[in-house]
XYZ file of C-alpha atoms in Angstrom:
130
model
C 39.191 110.031 -26.027
C 36.423 112.590 -25.995
C 37.793 116.214 -25.948
C 35.756 117.120 -22.826
C 37.028 114.038 -21.011
C 40.645 114.842 -22.005
C 40.249 118.486 -20.838
C 38.791 117.512 -17.479
C 41.476 114.846 -16.850
C 44.289 117.245 -17.798
C 42.818 119.952 -15.548
C 42.740 117.470 -12.666
C 46.346 116.406 -13.351
C 47.519 120.043 -13.508
C 45.667 121.000 -10.317
C 47.253 117.939 -8.668
C 50.743 118.933 -9.750
C 50.066 122.482 -8.540
C 48.937 121.116 -5.141
C 52.181 119.234 -4.798
C 54.218 122.285 -5.751
C 52.326 124.562 -3.394
C 52.670 122.048 -0.609
C 56.451 121.836 -1.116
C 56.654 125.595 -1.254
C 54.863 125.819 2.055
C 57.070 123.196 3.704
C 60.310 124.797 2.554
C 59.735 128.506 2.085
C 56.624 129.518 4.003
C 56.949 127.455 7.136
C 59.398 129.881 8.873
C 57.201 132.874 7.969
C 53.723 131.617 8.837
C 52.177 130.960 12.222
C 51.001 127.487 12.960
C 47.387 128.745 12.555
C 48.171 130.124 9.092
C 50.017 126.968 8.112
C 46.911 124.977 9.083
C 44.759 127.156 6.878
C 47.243 126.785 4.030
C 47.376 122.974 4.490
C 43.570 122.800 4.404
C 43.570 124.680 1.132
C 46.150 122.266 -0.321
C 44.289 119.200 0.965
C 40.964 120.286 -0.618
C 42.695 121.200 -3.865
C 44.443 117.839 -4.075
C 41.361 115.815 -3.240
C 39.199 117.728 -5.670
C 41.898 117.455 -8.342
C 41.536 113.662 -8.060
C 37.721 114.143 -8.232
C 38.255 115.925 -11.562
C 40.176 112.975 -12.888
C 37.455 110.624 -11.710
C 34.772 112.737 -13.400
C 36.783 112.804 -16.633
C 37.190 109.008 -16.510
C 33.480 108.627 -15.930
C 32.673 109.761 -19.413
C 33.353 106.186 -20.451
C 30.627 104.842 -18.205
C 28.140 107.603 -17.595
C 25.860 108.856 -20.311
C 25.331 112.341 -18.932
C 28.014 114.513 -20.421
C 26.192 117.817 -19.534
C 26.034 116.775 -15.848
C 29.646 115.717 -15.897
C 30.650 119.012 -17.486
C 28.726 120.915 -14.782
C 30.248 118.877 -12.036
C 33.758 119.402 -13.323
C 33.200 123.166 -13.762
C 31.939 123.423 -10.210
C 34.957 121.522 -8.949
C 37.238 123.969 -10.730
C 35.264 126.899 -9.282
C 35.486 125.302 -5.848
C 39.217 124.859 -6.078
C 39.711 128.460 -7.115
C 37.410 129.943 -4.513
C 37.820 127.560 -1.600
C 41.478 126.564 -1.833
C 42.525 129.831 -3.457
C 40.967 131.921 -0.765
C 42.488 129.830 1.992
C 45.977 129.971 0.457
C 45.771 133.758 0.080
C 44.302 134.152 3.521
C 47.205 132.178 5.079
C 49.801 134.138 3.215
C 48.388 137.621 3.405
C 46.288 137.382 6.621
C 43.645 139.407 4.753
C 40.578 138.298 6.784
C 37.925 139.197 4.271
C 39.206 136.411 2.066
C 37.606 134.016 4.537
C 34.178 135.203 3.307
C 34.906 133.710 -0.157
C 35.759 130.217 1.157
C 32.117 129.125 1.773
C 31.302 129.959 -1.933
C 33.909 127.482 -2.917
C 32.585 124.938 -0.456
C 29.129 125.420 -1.881
C 30.506 124.795 -5.397
C 32.176 121.611 -4.115
C 28.916 120.364 -2.651
C 26.926 121.191 -5.765
C 29.553 119.375 -7.918
C 29.307 116.230 -5.831
C 25.524 116.317 -5.906
C 25.515 116.717 -9.648
C 28.049 113.981 -10.074
C 25.805 111.674 -8.004
C 22.824 112.579 -10.122
C 24.848 111.792 -13.252
C 25.729 108.389 -11.849
C 22.113 107.748 -10.768
C 20.757 108.676 -14.216
C 23.255 106.658 -16.090
C 21.650 103.920 -18.117
C 24.871 102.063 -18.796
C 24.410 98.507 -17.558
C 27.998 97.270 -17.915
């Protein structure tokens, strides 16, 4: 397995595990302390983190089929940035109610969008005919 592929897949797995742990933490420890609005914000952060963790795993597995490693690396890096900025800002916003954190969230969403577009370009440019 190529080192970049391994790194991306492991990162996706670790972010997935973290999403499960953070979700369980919210359900058991935070629920009594957060409003339903804040719990909804928190849950959105967890949902996007988990979905994009799976996207990282898919990008890593794509190294086998797609001959655009630079594009795959960029896509994976932008997914990580998106998770940190989008999901991270929502989780912190929900817990701290620090409203300015909401201004960071769209930056993470933009990183997610860019990652998906770059991933699509990598697939489109792939010359693997298998």
